[in-house]
């Protein structure tokens, strides 16, 4: 595979966060201008410990933790929500974000009971808007925190 092709289609795996990778997840960094777009991973992991429905995953590429995401897909609901997602500042722009979204959507779809996936982001987060729109997420309007909600209907 040429370097250009690898850049377009990197391979990622989503791993549960535990003793072996927790520190690496906590050490991931955002760019200064991205700080307001997502809670810190340390805060998100604390939140996950209090919430049985939170599914926290490290995004791993070539054996290294490069990102983090968190979602819920309750058994008694047909809607999943991806509510945390970040790729480390040193790894951005390599296609890893797109690969991670593809992977989590694949895992959510495989659950079988989920028909739609919701995601939210700050209205000035152009990178997130473009990334999610590329998967077919459609903007619905603002939530009570003035974040944009976008929804993807999974084809059945
Ligand atoms: C949004 C984010 C996850 C993208 O990760 P990434 O690995 O850099 O993204 P990719 O390289 O896979 O890019 C995929 C697509 O995202 C969009 N994108 C990514 N970075 C972008 C930027 N700086 N400006 C505009 N669009 C951008 C583009 O559509 C891009 O596709 P293209 O290269 O074909 O144009 C990453 O920038 C990030 O962690 N941001 C801070 C946290 C955040 O905003 N999280 C989302 C809200 S919860």
PDB file of N, CA, C and O in Angstrom, residues 78 109 112-116 152-156:
ATOM      1  N   UNK A  78     -33.889   2.424  20.941  1.00  0.00           N
ATOM      2  CA  UNK A  78     -33.352   2.140  19.602  1.00  0.00           C
ATOM      3  C   UNK A  78     -32.421   3.247  19.107  1.00  0.00           C
ATOM      4  O   UNK A  78     -32.040   3.270  17.950  1.00  0.00           O
ATOM      5  N   UNK A 109     -24.182  -0.734  14.883  1.00  0.00           N
ATOM      6  CA  UNK A 109     -25.140  -1.375  13.961  1.00  0.00           C
ATOM      7  C   UNK A 109     -25.237  -2.875  14.251  1.00  0.00           C
ATOM      8  O   UNK A 109     -26.314  -3.470  14.188  1.00  0.00           O
ATOM      9  N   UNK A 112     -27.841  -4.595  16.660  1.00  0.00           N
ATOM     10  CA  UNK A 112     -29.117  -5.084  16.130  1.00  0.00           C
ATOM     11  C   UNK A 112     -30.331  -4.265  16.515  1.00  0.00           C
ATOM     12  O   UNK A 112     -31.251  -4.120  15.726  1.00  0.00           O
ATOM     13  N   UNK A 113     -30.359  -3.706  17.741  1.00  0.00           N
ATOM     14  CA  UNK A 113     -31.570  -3.013  18.190  1.00  0.00           C
ATOM     15  C   UNK A 113     -31.526  -1.503  17.969  1.00  0.00           C
ATOM     16  O   UNK A 113     -32.498  -0.805  18.230  1.00  0.00           O
ATOM     17  N   UNK A 114     -30.400  -0.992  17.475  1.00  0.00           N
ATOM     18  CA  UNK A 114     -30.250   0.467  17.309  1.00  0.00           C
ATOM     19  C   UNK A 114     -30.627   0.874  15.881  1.00  0.00           C
ATOM     20  O   UNK A 114     -30.108   0.323  14.910  1.00  0.00           O
ATOM     21  N   UNK A 115     -31.543   1.847  15.768  1.00  0.00           N
ATOM     22  CA  UNK A 115     -31.995   2.318  14.456  1.00  0.00           C
ATOM     23  C   UNK A 115     -31.403   3.670  14.092  1.00  0.00           C
ATOM     24  O   UNK A 115     -31.384   4.051  12.924  1.00  0.00           O
ATOM     25  N   UNK A 116     -31.029   4.435  15.100  1.00  0.00           N
ATOM     26  CA  UNK A 116     -30.472   5.757  14.812  1.00  0.00           C
ATOM     27  C   UNK A 116     -29.361   6.102  15.790  1.00  0.00           C
ATOM     28  O   UNK A 116     -29.363   5.620  16.933  1.00  0.00           O
ATOM     29  N   UNK A 152     -27.974  10.131  12.503  1.00  0.00           N
ATOM     30  CA  UNK A 152     -27.799   9.208  11.373  1.00  0.00           C
ATOM     31  C   UNK A 152     -28.816   8.083  11.509  1.00  0.00           C
ATOM     32  O   UNK A 152     -28.863   7.414  12.550  1.00  0.00           O
ATOM     33  N   UNK A 153     -29.654   7.914  10.493  1.00  0.00           N
ATOM     34  CA  UNK A 153     -30.580   6.777  10.475  1.00  0.00           C
ATOM     35  C   UNK A 153     -29.812   5.583   9.917  1.00  0.00           C
ATOM     36  O   UNK A 153     -29.261   5.669   8.809  1.00  0.00           O
ATOM     37  N   UNK A 154     -29.766   4.501  10.663  1.00  0.00           N
ATOM     38  CA  UNK A 154     -29.065   3.312  10.167  1.00  0.00           C
ATOM     39  C   UNK A 154     -29.991   2.567   9.203  1.00  0.00           C
ATOM     40  O   UNK A 154     -31.175   2.388   9.499  1.00  0.00           O
ATOM     41  N   UNK A 155     -29.440   2.161   8.094  1.00  0.00           N
ATOM     42  CA  UNK A 155     -30.287   1.433   7.134  1.00  0.00           C
ATOM     43  C   UNK A 155     -30.493   0.022   7.664  1.00  0.00           C
ATOM     44  O   UNK A 155     -29.574  -0.592   8.203  1.00  0.00           O
ATOM     45  N   UNK A 156     -31.745  -0.462   7.527  1.00  0.00           N
ATOM     46  CA  UNK A 156     -32.045  -1.809   8.046  1.00  0.00           C
ATOM     47  C   UNK A 156     -32.292  -2.772   6.929  1.00  0.00           C
ATOM     48  O   UNK A 156     -32.572  -2.392   5.826  1.00  0.00           O
TER      49      UNK A 156
END
